[in-house]
Amino acid sequence: MYKLLLCWRYLRTRYIALVCIVSVMLGVATMIVVNSVMAGFTHEMQARINGMLGDLIFESRSMDGVLDADAHMQKIKGIAGDSIIGMSPTVHVPGLMYIDINDQLLTRQITMVGIDEATYSSVSAFGDYLQHPKNREQLTFSLREGGYDTFDHQLPDQSEQQPRTQMEQAGWWYRKQKAMLKKQRQLITASPSTESEHKNPFGVPATDEGEGRDFDMATEQHVGIVMGIGVCGYRTADGSDHFVALPGDDVRVSFPAATLPPKAINEHYTITDFYESKMSEYDSSFVFVPLRALQKSRGMIDPTSGVGKFTSIQIKLAPGANAESVRDALQNAFPAQFYMVSTWRDKQGPLLAAVNMETAVLNVLLFMIIAVAGFGIFAIFLMIVVEKTRDIGILKSLGASGSGVMGIFLGYGLSLGIVGSGVGLLLGLSFVANINEIADLLGRITGQPVFDPSVYYFYKIPTIVAPFTVTWICVGAVLIAVLASVFPALRAANLHPVRALRYE
Amino acid sequence: MSSITDPRQARPALRLSEGTSALATQPLPARVQIATRQLFKSYQKGSFGIPVLQGIDLEIYEGEFLAIVGSSGCGKSTLLHLLGTLDRPDAGEVHFDGHRIDNLPSASRDILRNKHFGMIFQFYHLLPELTALENVLAPALIAESTLGYWFRRGEHRRRAAELLELVGVSHRMKHKPRELSGGEMQRAAIARALLNKPRVLLADEPTGNLDRSTGKQIMKILGELNQQEKLTIVMVTHDPWIAEQADRTVKLVEGRIQGA
């Protein structure tokens, strides 16, 4: 009983012990904040990656693809049909995109993905990232009348966002305005005979669709294309988005045909929507077009059978299915020199591993901070033991045992650890809860935005508080505090009562 | 010292043998409570030992008020520590109620100190973080488990309050030691020593840090405890006047009992 009483009294009267508490508290709070932010980023990133990629990706090693997706899907189903709930063939091809901005051509390197509108949403969350509400329900590659989102629908709170005012115009109305403008300019500028594609790309009808008649931009569209929001948009540091092209604009894309000798294909597309996966790697390089149209353009359709080639099949697995074992089973069934099967984690392996390693290294470093706090406790406790030598002698003369005296200091260490990590826990959790406000405040004070939305494509710092991690941090901190007090406590326990009583 | 009422205290034989060995040969009315046999103790100072006690034979009778006198450094405090099991002798034995106690394991010695011996010191040795009442309660806090103390806390507090009343500092119960005078602190220390109803009170220069009149009051309390509670008191002092208050005085010179 005296142990508790004296612990309590020492805790309340030794203000130097507050230093220990503060150091434990800061260590715990920092660890909680860092782990929550890292977990938030990791989760957000994994969700994005997995949202864009299927759970499993079955790829042809050849860029030109292999014939007959249906036959392959049939075989895949035969091998692991139980754990597969969706499959969709795609064609990936690198290309160059030309965006016309007031007669200036903006060239961008992109990856074109031909997708099957009907099945693609069954393997990825791609549909959820689209900017038109109707497209989110069912993707079509035809331009909408209007009604594109002006706020990011993936964020719950619209009040904190900068509206994307340009998107208000997007759609057929915008396309008609553009067409009208183009016609007026055609009338003003030189005779129609000298007009060329280079001067005004909008004036050039798409040859393959026109089929001999003039392409009317005001009423017709090319094949639709869904662009990454980062391909033709950019975000300034204040968090507002700007676009160099909108749904309704036409773009040109050059890409290689799947023929020998290779030939560059030049196609016109009409932007029908944007997608925003918030993975800047995807958003700034991937564009989506209808699978059949891409196969046709690249010459991937067998003229006799009409069957198209594909470069990969995205596979969605049933919840709880073991991705690794399905991957291995598929890999064994198909020749490895022609096909490659990987999970989405394999695809983003280096990135995920890097994030995990960063988290691990940060945790080691931050735990060092708590260990430093432990050494602080050690030193301060030794001091307190020396200061309390006479009291220890008194307690022993009153019949307190060595282990009892040891208990006082161990209990003292334990309570310092508990109080320190308890306050640290509250501090850390409240920091995490208000991290965006704190980041804003710091940004205002320093004039340097702490969290730059133009870098991350998130408006807010994502955080996840994992109870397991938090518990582990607190237990670790308390353990360190107790360990640091073991030696001083042992010293106190082994003090000779007579020498302790005589200590001046 | 007020009148002696207990017939056992009136020991003319002992009075006569004052200053000689307690191993008296004449028949005694009281039984021996504490006895030492050839106690030796030296302190290590660097590489050589300094002998402090060099063969002490002493018998202390139940209900006796014994004063051990001697100049400073003669080993009287060391002897008291050995009697109170705070230290172990280099050689020799200490017996309490006929049982040898100097070689007991630590746990048993802790219980002896907690339950059977009460100790008071020259510098009071109260715990500065605790109030007077809590200081008095300390032996009970040490003796009891947390739950046990919790169940009997009322009883303990009552006894502590009574003891503080007895020594006359009940008005200072809630005060910390630094707010008390020397005399009050020593009274509180006496109350603390009595809490677990010990059978022997070991006092190490109880008045050494007090002025004469306060010292007198403390001695009066000790005398009354000795007479009314039949408490055995062994007191170490260098002050002959204080020693006079005791039934019997033993003089230590250079680690030996004078005349032994």
Coordinates of N, CA and C in Angstrom, one line a residue, chain A residues 345-434:
Chain A
R345 N -0.6 -6.4 -56.4 CA 0.5 -6.1 -55.5 C 1.9 -6.3 -56.2
D346 N 2.0 -7.4 -57.0 CA 3.2 -7.6 -57.7 C 3.5 -6.4 -58.6
K347 N 2.4 -6.0 -59.3 CA 2.6 -4.9 -60.2 C 3.2 -3.6 -59.6
Q348 N 2.7 -3.4 -58.4 CA 3.1 -2.1 -57.7 C 4.1 -2.5 -56.6
G349 N 4.7 -3.7 -56.7 CA 5.5 -4.2 -55.6 C 6.5 -3.2 -55.1
P350 N 7.4 -2.7 -56.0 CA 8.4 -1.8 -55.5 C 7.9 -0.6 -54.7
L351 N 6.7 0.0 -55.2 CA 6.1 1.1 -54.6 C 5.6 0.8 -53.2
L352 N 4.9 -0.3 -53.1 CA 4.3 -0.8 -51.8 C 5.5 -1.1 -50.9
A353 N 6.5 -1.8 -51.4 CA 7.6 -2.2 -50.5 C 8.3 -0.9 -50.0
A354 N 8.4 0.1 -50.9 CA 9.1 1.3 -50.5 C 8.3 2.0 -49.4
V355 N 7.0 2.0 -49.5 CA 6.2 2.7 -48.5 C 6.3 1.9 -47.2
N356 N 6.2 0.5 -47.3 CA 6.4 -0.3 -46.1 C 7.7 0.0 -45.4
M357 N 8.7 0.1 -46.2 CA 10.1 0.3 -45.6 C 10.2 1.6 -45.0
E358 N 9.6 2.6 -45.6 CA 9.6 4.0 -45.0 C 9.0 3.9 -43.7
T359 N 7.8 3.3 -43.6 CA 7.1 3.2 -42.3 C 7.9 2.5 -41.3
A360 N 8.6 1.4 -41.7 CA 9.4 0.6 -40.7 C 10.5 1.5 -40.2
V361 N 11.2 2.2 -41.2 CA 12.4 3.0 -40.8 C 11.9 4.1 -39.8
L362 N 10.8 4.7 -40.2 CA 10.3 5.8 -39.4 C 10.0 5.3 -38.0
N363 N 9.4 4.1 -37.9 CA 9.0 3.6 -36.6 C 10.3 3.3 -35.8
V364 N 11.3 2.8 -36.4 CA 12.6 2.5 -35.7 C 13.1 3.8 -35.2
L365 N 13.2 4.8 -36.0 CA 13.7 6.1 -35.6 C 12.9 6.8 -34.5
L366 N 11.6 6.7 -34.6 CA 10.8 7.3 -33.6 C 10.8 6.5 -32.3
F367 N 11.0 5.2 -32.4 CA 11.1 4.5 -31.2 C 12.4 4.8 -30.5
M368 N 13.4 5.2 -31.3 CA 14.6 5.7 -30.7 C 14.4 6.9 -29.8
I369 N 13.4 7.7 -30.2 CA 13.1 8.9 -29.4 C 12.6 8.5 -28.1
I370 N 11.7 7.5 -28.1 CA 11.1 7.0 -26.8 C 12.3 6.4 -26.0
A371 N 13.2 5.7 -26.7 CA 14.3 5.1 -26.0 C 15.1 6.2 -25.3
V372 N 15.3 7.3 -26.0 CA 16.0 8.4 -25.4 C 15.3 8.9 -24.2
A373 N 14.0 9.0 -24.3 CA 13.2 9.3 -23.1 C 13.4 8.3 -22.0
G374 N 13.6 7.1 -22.4 CA 13.9 6.0 -21.4 C 15.2 6.3 -20.7
F375 N 16.2 6.8 -21.4 CA 17.4 7.1 -20.7 C 17.3 8.3 -19.8
G376 N 16.4 9.2 -20.3 CA 16.1 10.4 -19.4 C 15.5 9.9 -18.1
I377 N 14.5 9.0 -18.2 CA 13.9 8.4 -17.0 C 15.0 7.7 -16.1
F378 N 15.8 7.0 -16.8 CA 16.9 6.3 -16.1 C 17.7 7.3 -15.2
A379 N 18.2 8.4 -15.9 CA 19.0 9.4 -15.2 C 18.3 10.0 -14.1
I380 N 17.1 10.4 -14.4 CA 16.3 11.2 -13.4 C 16.0 10.3 -12.2
F381 N 15.7 9.0 -12.5 CA 15.4 8.1 -11.4 C 16.6 7.9 -10.5
L382 N 17.7 7.7 -11.1 CA 18.9 7.5 -10.3 C 19.1 8.7 -9.4
M383 N 18.8 9.9 -9.9 CA 18.9 11.1 -9.1 C 17.9 11.1 -8.0
I384 N 16.7 10.6 -8.3 CA 15.7 10.6 -7.3 C 16.0 9.6 -6.2
V385 N 16.6 8.5 -6.6 CA 17.0 7.4 -5.6 C 18.0 8.0 -4.7
V386 N 19.0 8.7 -5.3 CA 20.0 9.3 -4.4 C 19.4 10.3 -3.5
E387 N 18.5 11.1 -4.0 CA 17.8 12.2 -3.2 C 17.0 11.5 -2.1
K388 N 16.4 10.4 -2.4 CA 15.5 9.7 -1.4 C 16.2 8.6 -0.6
T389 N 17.5 8.6 -0.6 CA 18.3 7.6 0.1 C 17.8 7.5 1.5
R390 N 17.7 8.6 2.2 CA 17.3 8.6 3.6 C 15.9 8.0 3.8
D391 N 15.0 8.4 2.9 CA 13.6 7.9 3.0 C 13.6 6.4 2.8
I392 N 14.5 5.9 1.9 CA 14.6 4.5 1.7 C 15.0 3.8 3.0
G393 N 16.0 4.4 3.6 CA 16.5 3.9 4.9 C 15.4 3.9 5.9
I394 N 14.6 4.9 6.0 CA 13.5 5.0 7.0 C 12.5 3.9 6.7
L395 N 12.2 3.7 5.4 CA 11.2 2.7 5.1 C 11.7 1.3 5.5
K396 N 13.0 1.1 5.3 CA 13.6 -0.2 5.7 C 13.6 -0.4 7.2
S397 N 13.9 0.7 7.9 CA 13.9 0.6 9.4 C 12.4 0.3 9.9
L398 N 11.4 0.7 9.1 CA 10.1 0.5 9.5 C 9.6 -0.9 9.0
G399 N 10.5 -1.7 8.4 CA 10.2 -3.1 8.0 C 9.8 -3.2 6.6
A400 N 10.1 -2.2 5.7 CA 9.8 -2.4 4.3 C 10.9 -3.3 3.7
S401 N 10.5 -4.2 2.8 CA 11.4 -5.2 2.3 C 12.1 -4.5 1.1
G402 N 13.2 -5.1 0.6 CA 13.9 -4.6 -0.5 C 13.0 -4.6 -1.8
S403 N 12.3 -5.7 -1.9 CA 11.4 -5.8 -3.1 C 10.3 -4.7 -3.0
G404 N 9.9 -4.4 -1.8 CA 8.9 -3.4 -1.6 C 9.4 -2.0 -2.1
V405 N 10.6 -1.7 -1.7 CA 11.3 -0.4 -2.1 C 11.4 -0.4 -3.6
M406 N 11.8 -1.6 -4.1 CA 12.0 -1.7 -5.6 C 10.6 -1.4 -6.2
G407 N 9.6 -2.0 -5.6 CA 8.3 -1.8 -6.2 C 7.9 -0.3 -6.3
I408 N 8.3 0.5 -5.3 CA 8.0 1.9 -5.4 C 8.5 2.5 -6.7
F409 N 9.8 2.2 -7.0 CA 10.4 2.9 -8.1 C 9.9 2.2 -9.4
L410 N 9.7 0.9 -9.4 CA 9.1 0.3 -10.6 C 7.7 0.9 -10.9
G411 N 7.0 1.0 -9.8 CA 5.6 1.5 -9.9 C 5.7 3.0 -10.4
Y412 N 6.7 3.7 -9.9 CA 6.9 5.1 -10.3 C 7.1 5.1 -11.8
G413 N 8.0 4.3 -12.3 CA 8.4 4.2 -13.7 C 7.1 3.8 -14.5
L414 N 6.4 2.9 -14.0 CA 5.2 2.4 -14.7 C 4.2 3.5 -14.8
S415 N 4.0 4.3 -13.7 CA 3.0 5.3 -13.7 C 3.5 6.5 -14.6
L416 N 4.8 6.7 -14.6 CA 5.3 7.8 -15.6 C 5.0 7.3 -17.0
G417 N 5.3 6.0 -17.3 CA 5.0 5.5 -18.6 C 3.5 5.6 -19.0
I418 N 2.7 5.2 -18.0 CA 1.3 5.2 -18.3 C 0.8 6.6 -18.5
V419 N 1.1 7.5 -17.6 CA 0.7 8.9 -17.8 C 1.2 9.5 -19.0
G420 N 2.5 9.3 -19.3 CA 3.2 9.8 -20.5 C 2.5 9.3 -21.8
S421 N 2.3 8.0 -21.8 CA 1.8 7.5 -23.1 C 0.3 7.8 -23.1
G422 N -0.4 7.9 -22.0 CA -1.8 8.3 -22.0 C -2.0 9.7 -22.6
V423 N -1.2 10.6 -22.0 CA -1.3 12.0 -22.5 C -0.8 12.0 -24.0
G424 N 0.2 11.3 -24.3 CA 0.7 11.2 -25.7 C -0.3 10.7 -26.6
L425 N -1.1 9.7 -26.1 CA -2.1 9.0 -26.9 C -3.2 10.1 -27.2
L426 N -3.6 10.8 -26.2 CA -4.7 11.8 -26.4 C -4.2 12.9 -27.4
L427 N -2.9 13.3 -27.1 CA -2.3 14.4 -28.0 C -2.2 13.9 -29.4
G428 N -1.7 12.7 -29.6 CA -1.5 12.1 -30.9 C -2.9 12.0 -31.6
L429 N -3.9 11.5 -30.9 CA -5.2 11.2 -31.6 C -5.8 12.6 -31.9
S430 N -5.7 13.5 -31.0 CA -6.3 14.8 -31.4 C -5.6 15.5 -32.5
F431 N -4.3 15.3 -32.5 CA -3.5 15.8 -33.7 C -3.9 15.2 -35.0
V432 N -4.1 13.9 -34.9 CA -4.5 13.2 -36.2 C -5.9 13.6 -36.6
A433 N -6.8 13.8 -35.6 CA -8.2 14.2 -35.9 C -8.2 15.6 -36.5
N434 N -7.2 16.5 -36.2 CA -7.2 17.8 -36.7 C -6.1 18.1 -37.6

